XYZ file of C-alpha atoms in Angstrom:
577
model
C 31.696 -39.854 9.567
C 31.849 -41.655 6.219
C 27.878 -41.769 6.153
C 27.650 -37.817 7.296
C 29.980 -36.298 5.135
C 27.813 -37.450 1.941
C 24.733 -36.381 3.418
C 26.448 -32.996 4.328
C 27.362 -32.779 0.746
C 23.937 -33.848 -0.636
C 22.215 -31.069 1.565
C 24.836 -28.541 0.477
C 24.416 -29.396 -3.142
C 20.559 -29.233 -2.749
C 20.797 -25.945 -1.296
C 23.050 -24.752 -4.380
C 21.270 -26.307 -6.885
C 17.744 -24.579 -6.048
C 18.970 -21.000 -6.691
C 20.670 -22.141 -9.867
C 17.404 -23.839 -11.036
C 15.596 -20.214 -10.393
C 18.427 -18.432 -12.239
C 17.717 -21.051 -15.250
C 13.971 -19.890 -15.105
C 14.969 -16.342 -14.999
C 17.091 -16.808 -18.149
C 14.281 -18.553 -20.121
C 11.771 -15.744 -18.993
C 14.023 -12.995 -20.175
C 14.516 -14.261 -23.834
C 11.558 -12.415 -24.905
C 9.252 -9.139 -23.453
C 6.113 -11.446 -23.500
C 7.827 -14.045 -21.400
C 9.109 -11.491 -18.890
C 5.677 -9.644 -18.737
C 3.853 -12.994 -18.263
C 6.205 -13.976 -15.326
C 5.981 -10.463 -13.668
C 2.216 -10.668 -13.673
C 2.209 -14.231 -12.356
C 4.803 -13.309 -9.423
C 2.647 -10.034 -8.837
C -0.662 -12.235 -8.398
C 0.863 -14.652 -6.205
C 2.396 -11.966 -3.995
C -0.895 -9.272 -4.278
C -4.056 -11.935 -4.095
C -3.240 -13.752 -0.769
C -6.189 -12.273 1.708
C -7.216 -9.607 -1.155
C -11.021 -10.946 -0.998
C -10.819 -12.209 2.685
C -9.684 -9.141 4.536
C -12.161 -7.071 6.026
C -11.904 -2.959 5.493
C -9.141 -1.601 6.949
C -9.262 1.426 9.223
C -8.844 4.166 8.608
C -7.822 5.259 5.547
C -9.153 2.685 3.317
C -12.399 2.480 4.870
C -12.801 6.372 4.300
C -11.884 5.960 0.568
C -14.280 3.239 0.071
C -16.826 4.798 1.966
C -16.627 8.239 0.141
C -16.726 6.308 -3.260
C -19.965 4.271 -1.954
C -21.483 7.818 -1.025
C -20.769 8.928 -4.699
C -22.418 6.139 -6.164
C -25.359 6.544 -3.511
C -26.049 9.973 -4.255
C -24.611 10.343 -7.772
C -22.421 13.363 -7.143
C -19.338 12.548 -8.745
C -17.625 16.037 -8.030
C -17.632 16.584 -4.274
C -16.394 14.032 -1.986
C -18.222 13.135 1.405
C -17.634 10.744 4.042
C -20.476 9.867 6.382
C -21.859 13.497 7.325
C -18.944 15.253 6.645
C -17.041 16.748 3.614
C -13.623 14.658 2.880
C -11.613 17.551 1.418
C -8.146 15.903 1.349
C -7.519 14.000 -1.854
C -8.593 14.949 -5.473
C -11.279 12.871 -7.395
C -9.159 10.494 -9.274
C -9.151 7.307 -6.782
C -12.930 7.828 -6.314
C -13.637 7.538 -9.920
C -11.640 4.641 -10.460
C -13.144 2.746 -7.496
C -16.626 3.868 -8.409
C -15.810 2.630 -12.044
C -15.010 -0.906 -10.757
C -17.915 -1.198 -8.389
C -20.431 -0.137 -11.125
C -18.860 -3.099 -13.194
C -19.265 -5.391 -10.425
C -23.101 -4.171 -9.801
C -23.391 -5.115 -13.580
C -22.233 -8.725 -12.875
C -23.144 -9.508 -9.359
C -25.972 -6.973 -8.504
C -26.518 -4.461 -5.960
C -24.420 -6.349 -3.319
C -21.281 -5.113 -4.982
C -21.543 -2.013 -3.127
C -20.758 -3.767 -0.006
C -17.897 -5.733 -1.408
C -14.627 -4.066 -0.374
C -12.370 -6.207 -2.873
C -14.157 -4.273 -5.641
C -12.972 -0.958 -4.217
C -9.372 -2.567 -4.011
C -9.162 -3.665 -7.778
C -7.731 -0.145 -8.879
C -5.154 -0.589 -6.464
C -4.376 -4.547 -7.438
C -4.258 -3.618 -11.035
C -1.889 -0.421 -10.554
C 0.160 -2.382 -8.474
C 0.638 -4.959 -11.242
C 0.932 -2.380 -13.674
C 3.652 -0.505 -11.469
C 5.561 -3.860 -11.592
C 5.472 -3.985 -15.416
C 6.240 -0.101 -15.647
C 9.539 -0.978 -13.316
C 10.408 -3.436 -16.025
C 9.894 -0.965 -18.848
C 11.913 1.658 -16.927
C 14.647 -0.563 -16.146
C 15.226 -1.314 -19.733
C 16.876 2.001 -20.216
C 19.566 1.141 -17.636
C 20.173 -2.591 -17.815
C 19.572 -5.765 -19.766
C 16.195 -7.379 -20.332
C 17.351 -9.830 -17.558
C 18.263 -7.136 -15.317
C 14.993 -5.376 -15.926
C 13.258 -8.461 -15.281
C 15.036 -8.738 -11.899
C 13.992 -5.122 -10.850
C 10.564 -5.752 -11.546
C 10.882 -8.963 -9.335
C 12.030 -7.001 -6.308
C 9.159 -4.623 -6.740
C 6.660 -7.367 -7.020
C 7.843 -9.123 -4.081
C 8.177 -5.837 -2.087
C 6.239 -5.656 1.119
C 4.987 -2.333 1.130
C 3.917 -2.416 -2.632
C 1.800 -5.777 -1.372
C 0.082 -3.946 1.413
C -0.843 -1.108 -0.972
C -1.867 -3.588 -3.559
C -4.593 -4.745 -1.109
C -5.853 -1.148 0.168
C -8.435 0.869 -1.738
C -6.581 3.760 -1.300
C -4.369 6.225 -3.456
C -0.625 4.826 -3.394
C -0.516 2.131 -5.596
C -2.036 4.026 -8.028
C -0.042 7.057 -7.584
C 3.205 4.776 -8.137
C 1.682 3.581 -11.474
C 1.397 7.121 -12.797
C 4.748 8.327 -11.522
C 6.544 4.939 -12.955
C 4.989 6.122 -16.410
C 6.199 9.468 -16.013
C 9.837 8.183 -15.161
C 9.802 5.778 -17.873
C 9.161 8.529 -20.171
C 11.519 10.847 -18.579
C 14.501 8.297 -18.465
C 13.948 7.575 -22.306
C 14.078 11.366 -23.044
C 17.296 11.634 -20.689
C 19.093 8.813 -22.357
C 18.868 10.205 -25.724
C 22.124 11.625 -27.390
C 22.288 15.315 -27.314
C 22.423 15.810 -31.042
C 19.216 13.249 -31.261
C 17.053 15.197 -28.882
C 13.780 16.583 -30.833
C 10.028 16.190 -29.849
C 8.768 12.790 -29.159
C 4.951 12.723 -29.242
C 4.549 9.490 -27.794
C 7.112 9.903 -24.857
C 5.321 13.183 -24.288
C 1.983 11.864 -24.115
C 2.835 9.065 -21.865
C 4.738 11.749 -19.351
C 2.369 14.529 -19.170
C -0.941 12.126 -19.390
C 0.655 10.342 -16.442
C 1.521 13.354 -14.578
C -2.064 14.696 -15.093
C -3.343 11.414 -13.634
C -1.080 11.706 -10.708
C -2.414 14.859 -9.863
C -5.972 13.945 -10.035
C -4.925 11.018 -7.501
C -2.976 12.906 -5.039
C -2.484 16.434 -5.923
C 1.192 17.605 -6.038
C 2.825 14.390 -5.030
C 3.556 13.249 -8.577
C 4.849 16.725 -9.509
C 6.876 16.631 -6.323
C 8.611 13.458 -7.314
C 9.403 14.138 -10.902
C 10.052 17.964 -10.214
C 12.509 17.244 -7.898
C 14.497 14.895 -10.298
C 14.179 17.195 -13.037
C 15.510 20.195 -11.019
C 18.531 17.689 -9.690
C 19.162 16.746 -13.239
C 19.083 20.065 -14.774
C 21.746 21.225 -11.819
C 24.112 18.485 -12.212
C 23.796 18.757 -16.043
C 23.856 22.553 -15.934
C 21.237 22.145 -18.741
C 17.465 21.087 -19.180
C 17.961 20.246 -22.580
C 17.031 16.381 -21.768
C 13.487 17.704 -21.456
C 12.955 18.532 -25.243
C 11.676 15.412 -26.254
C 8.901 15.699 -23.940
C 7.537 18.870 -25.443
C 7.485 20.865 -22.190
C 4.956 23.675 -23.430
C 2.456 21.665 -25.107
C 2.794 18.888 -22.500
C 2.176 21.176 -19.761
C -0.927 22.815 -21.706
C -2.183 19.334 -22.063
C -1.866 18.400 -18.408
C -3.725 21.475 -17.283
C -6.408 20.594 -19.686
C -6.900 17.139 -18.147
C -6.916 18.183 -14.492
C -8.459 21.875 -14.574
C -11.846 20.936 -15.247
C -12.505 19.055 -11.786
C -10.315 21.423 -9.970
C -12.411 24.348 -11.242
C -15.759 22.554 -10.386
C -14.819 21.513 -6.815
C -13.922 25.201 -6.044
C -17.378 26.214 -7.144
C -19.405 23.403 -5.559
C -17.449 23.992 -2.274
C -16.704 27.683 -2.328
C -13.003 27.103 -2.093
C -13.382 25.077 1.111
C -11.663 22.212 -0.566
C -8.264 24.068 -1.240
C -8.492 25.515 2.257
C -8.623 22.180 3.855
C -6.453 19.976 1.323
C -3.626 22.662 1.013
C -3.881 24.465 3.959
C -4.463 21.793 6.617
C -3.788 18.451 5.526
C -0.644 19.341 2.874
C 1.031 21.863 4.719
C 0.125 20.441 8.287
C 2.123 17.219 7.280
C 5.144 19.132 6.398
C 5.422 21.075 9.510
C 3.792 18.748 12.283
C 3.156 15.073 12.823
C -0.434 14.796 11.723
C -2.598 11.854 13.487
C 0.299 10.709 15.557
C 2.613 10.075 12.347
C 5.569 11.974 13.691
C 9.172 10.464 13.180
C 12.653 11.816 13.497
C 15.095 12.105 10.403
C 16.158 8.529 9.513
C 12.697 7.145 10.009
C 12.285 6.106 6.177
C 15.832 4.616 6.081
C 15.023 2.219 9.078
C 11.803 1.507 7.674
C 13.057 0.535 4.456
C 14.527 -2.726 6.060
C 10.919 -4.255 6.348
C 8.790 -2.354 3.907
C 11.219 -3.093 0.972
C 12.263 -6.669 2.008
C 13.355 -8.661 0.605
C 15.135 -6.704 -1.998
C 16.592 -4.243 0.584
C 19.453 -6.711 0.999
C 20.911 -6.303 -2.391
C 19.856 -2.600 -2.496
C 22.107 -2.143 0.778
C 25.100 -4.034 -1.045
C 24.731 -1.773 -3.809
C 25.224 1.527 -1.895
C 29.140 1.353 -2.244
C 28.695 0.764 -5.862
C 26.481 3.737 -6.378
C 28.913 5.998 -4.549
C 31.800 5.098 -6.704
C 29.856 5.274 -10.150
C 28.022 8.576 -9.101
C 29.376 10.272 -12.285
C 28.065 7.620 -14.493
C 25.363 9.091 -16.390
C 22.702 6.331 -15.779
C 23.820 6.080 -12.062
C 23.229 9.944 -11.967
C 20.010 9.958 -13.107
C 18.847 7.209 -10.208
C 20.621 9.048 -7.540
C 18.603 12.205 -8.643
C 15.570 10.296 -8.548
C 16.016 8.882 -5.100
C 18.171 11.340 -3.144
C 16.399 14.699 -3.345
C 12.952 13.250 -2.592
C 14.323 11.007 0.206
C 15.792 13.924 1.937
C 12.743 16.016 1.582
C 10.475 13.442 3.351
C 12.994 12.721 5.879
C 12.671 16.585 6.858
C 9.065 16.230 6.734
C 7.366 15.958 10.134
C 4.689 13.348 9.144
C 6.250 10.059 8.497
C 4.413 7.181 6.881
C 6.260 4.439 5.006
C 4.390 4.671 1.814
C 5.284 8.137 1.035
C 8.793 6.798 -0.286
C 7.059 4.036 -2.296
C 7.845 5.834 -5.753
C 11.623 5.706 -4.941
C 11.903 1.943 -4.395
C 11.894 1.143 -8.255
C 15.111 3.523 -8.584
C 16.549 1.619 -5.771
C 15.678 -1.713 -7.476
C 17.129 -0.656 -10.715
C 20.147 0.618 -9.101
C 20.911 -2.633 -7.260
C 20.475 -4.463 -10.573
C 23.020 -2.485 -12.199
C 25.579 -3.038 -9.316
C 24.745 -6.771 -9.944
C 25.370 -6.541 -13.887
C 28.532 -4.601 -13.380
C 30.241 -7.285 -10.969
C 29.777 -5.104 -7.879
C 27.936 -7.963 -6.119
C 29.789 -10.825 -7.406
C 32.181 -11.142 -4.583
C 30.799 -9.317 -1.691
C 32.794 -8.842 1.414
C 32.041 -10.822 4.289
C 30.132 -8.012 6.029
C 28.021 -7.368 2.980
C 27.432 -10.976 2.442
C 26.437 -11.499 6.094
C 23.371 -9.095 5.229
C 21.741 -11.910 3.611
C 21.006 -13.247 6.876
C 18.464 -10.795 7.150
C 16.141 -12.842 4.849
C 15.183 -15.496 7.239
C 15.506 -13.315 10.354
C 12.690 -10.868 9.113
C 10.537 -14.092 8.576
C 11.223 -15.341 12.113
C 10.313 -11.940 13.462
C 7.125 -11.784 11.517
C 6.254 -15.357 12.464
C 6.845 -14.878 16.279
C 5.006 -11.705 16.259
C 1.802 -13.255 14.260
C 2.056 -16.298 16.593
C 1.968 -13.951 19.637
C -0.981 -12.003 17.864
C -2.902 -15.131 17.525
C -2.358 -16.037 21.400
C -3.186 -12.769 22.649
C -6.232 -11.901 20.546
C -7.736 -15.117 21.538
C -7.353 -17.203 18.372
C -4.921 -19.854 19.750
C -1.533 -20.212 17.783
C -2.850 -20.376 14.138
C -1.646 -23.768 13.632
C -2.682 -24.194 9.921
C -0.128 -21.384 9.228
C 2.798 -22.458 10.745
C 3.547 -25.295 8.274
C 3.476 -22.179 5.763
C 5.752 -20.043 7.825
C 8.201 -22.835 8.443
C 8.579 -23.517 4.710
C 9.224 -19.700 4.090
C 11.932 -19.638 6.774
C 13.727 -22.688 5.231
C 13.614 -20.994 1.749
C 14.870 -17.910 3.139
C 17.699 -19.814 5.004
C 18.643 -21.493 1.813
C 18.808 -18.117 0.064
C 21.195 -16.797 2.685
C 23.349 -19.787 2.729
C 23.463 -19.969 -1.104
C 24.656 -16.328 -1.486
C 28.255 -16.497 -0.933
C 28.541 -19.192 -3.516
C 25.489 -19.515 -5.449
C 25.507 -15.947 -6.437
C 23.327 -12.917 -5.741
C 20.873 -13.527 -8.411
C 19.778 -17.311 -7.441
C 19.848 -16.237 -3.755
C 17.315 -13.363 -4.392
C 15.180 -15.482 -6.254
C 14.973 -17.951 -3.973
C 14.394 -15.424 -1.305
C 11.309 -14.249 -3.188
C 9.735 -17.960 -3.328
C 10.176 -17.556 0.461
C 8.507 -14.399 0.424
C 5.747 -15.491 -1.495
C 4.920 -18.566 0.809
C 5.364 -16.086 3.920
C 2.527 -13.759 2.175
C 0.216 -16.536 1.724
C 0.643 -17.756 5.496
C 0.292 -13.977 6.605
C -2.531 -12.725 4.377
C -4.485 -15.758 3.742
C -3.922 -18.036 6.594
C -3.510 -15.897 9.702
C -4.570 -12.309 9.512
C -8.502 -13.179 8.226
C -8.582 -15.496 11.132
C -7.641 -12.762 13.931
C -11.283 -12.350 14.582
C -10.423 -10.064 17.383
C -9.281 -7.404 15.161
C -12.526 -7.147 12.852
C -14.928 -5.728 15.278
C -16.712 -3.672 12.976
C -17.452 -6.737 10.588
C -18.669 -8.603 13.723
C -20.718 -5.626 14.588
C -22.383 -5.452 11.064
C -23.069 -9.270 11.324
C -25.213 -8.479 14.479
C -27.090 -5.826 12.415
C -27.890 -8.196 9.782
C -28.903 -10.775 12.035
C -31.250 -8.497 13.774
C -32.565 -6.890 10.370
C -32.270 -3.288 11.702
C -31.827 -0.502 8.758
C -28.503 1.491 9.208
C -30.650 4.802 10.242
C -31.788 2.951 13.342
C -28.085 2.031 14.563
C -26.016 4.183 17.020
C -22.523 3.682 18.078
C -20.306 4.981 20.942
C -17.643 5.678 21.273
C -16.453 2.953 18.512
C -16.871 5.259 15.330
C -14.396 3.828 12.921
C -14.749 4.319 9.297
C -15.003 0.460 8.493
C -18.406 0.623 10.299
C -20.021 2.978 8.262
C -18.883 1.226 5.317
C -20.134 -2.321 6.543
C -23.605 -1.223 8.366
C -24.554 1.735 6.141
C -24.038 5.494 5.370
C -27.066 6.413 7.621
C -25.517 4.825 10.883
C -25.806 7.278 13.812
C -22.580 8.306 15.629
C -23.465 10.296 18.942
C -23.242 10.382 22.469
C -24.855 7.720 25.042
C -28.034 10.005 25.289
C -28.639 10.261 21.710
C -28.314 6.537 21.355
C -31.052 6.120 24.163
C -33.208 8.570 22.355
C -32.767 6.656 19.062
C -33.856 3.586 20.582
C -36.660 5.094 22.331
C -38.205 5.606 19.086
C -38.960 1.955 18.832
C -39.052 -0.557 16.215
C -35.906 -2.393 15.114
C -33.151 -0.063 16.707
C -29.630 -0.930 18.230
C -26.971 0.701 20.147
C -23.472 -0.166 20.325
C -22.242 1.088 23.383
C -18.445 0.476 24.760
C -18.671 -0.860 28.353
C -16.955 2.018 29.742
C -19.697 4.059 28.704
C -22.577 1.703 29.794
C -23.374 3.345 32.952
C -24.118 6.591 30.998
C -26.424 4.748 28.606
C -28.198 3.194 31.201
C -28.823 6.392 33.260
C -30.248 8.161 30.108
C -32.352 5.109 29.414
C -33.600 5.255 32.865
C -34.475 8.902 32.326
C -36.322 8.286 29.248
C -38.071 4.805 30.823
C -36.594 3.134 27.864
C -37.175 -0.616 27.346
C -34.309 -2.525 25.980
C -32.527 -5.401 26.234
C -28.877 -6.691 25.319
C -28.449 -8.905 22.096
C -24.651 -9.554 22.002
C -21.210 -8.338 23.566
C -18.310 -8.160 20.950
C -15.108 -8.222 22.434
C -11.903 -7.492 20.530
C -8.988 -5.258 19.902
C -9.038 -1.814 18.592
C -5.854 -1.826 16.379
C -6.067 2.104 16.142
C -6.581 2.957 19.399
C -4.117 0.155 20.526
C -6.334 -1.395 23.249
C -8.912 -4.135 24.026
C -12.579 -3.238 23.673
C -16.111 -4.709 24.783
C -18.905 -3.628 23.017
C -22.641 -4.435 24.292
C -25.269 -4.200 21.228
C -28.609 -2.992 23.191
C -31.947 -3.607 20.965
C -35.128 -1.402 21.676
C -38.154 -3.356 22.973
C -40.402 -0.047 22.503
C -43.002 -0.213 19.885
C -42.698 1.799 17.028
C -43.738 5.291 17.203
C-alpha cells in the first residue's frame, strides 16, 4: 500500500499536469494575434494534411467536381460545366475556377501530369478550411477575449467534419470560408453602438464580396445562412439598423455586379437548362424529397453533430444551459440567431447530409467559449462532466470500426496504425479524467492532441492501405500497365466518377454488348466487366466471334453500393481495324 499510493499519486499528477501545460501554451499563443494565427495554421495543417496526398479520388461528389474541372482545362470552356458526356448543371462555376487555377499552377511546376493529381484539385478546400479557422478566430474576437477566440479557432481546426471537407475537392470548405467572412463583418456591424452606426466601406466590402463569392460557389446557400440570421436579428431587434454599416444598397449592387456576368452567360450558353436543373431539380428536390438516398428525419443533424463536431461538441453540449439562461444577452442573441433558424430549416428539409450545417459550427464554438469565459463550465454538474467521457469513447468506436474494416476488406488488422490509435485513446482518456479538476480548457486541449493523433492514424496509416476500397485506382493501374488509350476502354456496370478521372475523359460507359463491340475493333482495347455480367459479355463476344483474354480480376468493396464486387479486365486479341 505504501508503494502503490505514491505511484497512484504520480499518475494522477501527470494526468493533471499535461492539460495545464497545454493551457500555458494557449496563454502564450494568445498574447499576440500573430502567435495565435500561427498556432491555428499549425494545428490546422496537422489536422488536415494526413492522407491529403495519399487518398484516392472519393466517389461520388469529389470525383465529379474534379473531373468537371479537368474537362474545362481540356476543352478550354470555362463557362459551361460538363462531366464525362453529360451536362453538370447543379452548382455554379466558382469551385471549378478555383480548382482550375490551382491545377494550372501545378502544371507550371510539375508538368502535364498535374491534371491527373487529385491533391491539386483539393488545394482550394485545404486553403479555405485553414482560412475558415482563422476567420472563426477573427469573428470570435467580437464576442470573447483573444484567448477565447483562439480556443474557438482550435475547436474548428480539430473538427471532424471540417477535416473531412478540407480533404475533398468540392464546395463546402470554400463555402464555409465565404460565409465566415460575411458573418465576421456582420458581427462587427451588429456590435457597433447605435449612435456609431454609419457606413463602413471596409466591412461592407468584406461582407458583400464574400457573399458574392459564396453565391458563385454554391448558389443560394450563402444568402440562406446570412439571410436567415439577418431576418431573425431584425425580428428580435425590431429594427434593421444594424445593417447600416454594411451599405446595403451599394453593397447589393456590388454583389450583383460580381455574380451576374457568369449567371447571364450560363443562361445563354445552355438556353436556360442550367436553371431548370439547378433550381427545379437539384435545389427544390432536396427540400421536398431525400435525393440520392440521403433522406433523414428531423433530429438527424443533432445526432450527427456528436460525431461530426467532435471533440468540441462536448463543450458545446455543456454550454446549452448557459445559452438558454443568457438568451437575452446581445452577443448570445446574435449567435442564437445565427444557429437556430438555419438549423431548424435544415432539420425540416428532406435531404440530410452532415456538411449542410457546417457553417453553424463556428457559432456553436464561440457560444461554448463564451460559456467558458463566463464561468458556466467552471464547475459543471456530474451529469455534464460525464459528457467528457465521450472523447475517448468516440475514438474507441472509430478504432474498432476501422480494425474490423481492415480485417473484412482483406488488409489484415492494420497493425502499424494501432500504436497511434492507442496513443490517441490514452490522450483522450487523460482529457476525460482531467476535466473535473483540471478545467475545461486543459481537458479540451488534451482532447485536441488526441484527435490529431487519431487523424494521423485514420487518414495516413489506415485508409490509404484499405486497397479493397480503391477499385478505380486499381483499374486505372491496369490501364497504364496495358498502355491502352481511354477511348479504347469500356466499363459495365462499374461506372464511378473516379474511374473517369483516373482513366480519362473518353472512357466508354455502356452495356456488355457495346463493350464487346469496342474490343472487336481491335488494337489495345480493354473491357471492365463485373462478374455478374460476364455471361452476357461472353454471349455477345461469341456472337461477334471476338478474340480476347482476361488480364486481371479486381476484387474489392464498392462503398457507394455497399457490396463486394469482382471485376474482370478483358483485352482484345483482334488486329486493329
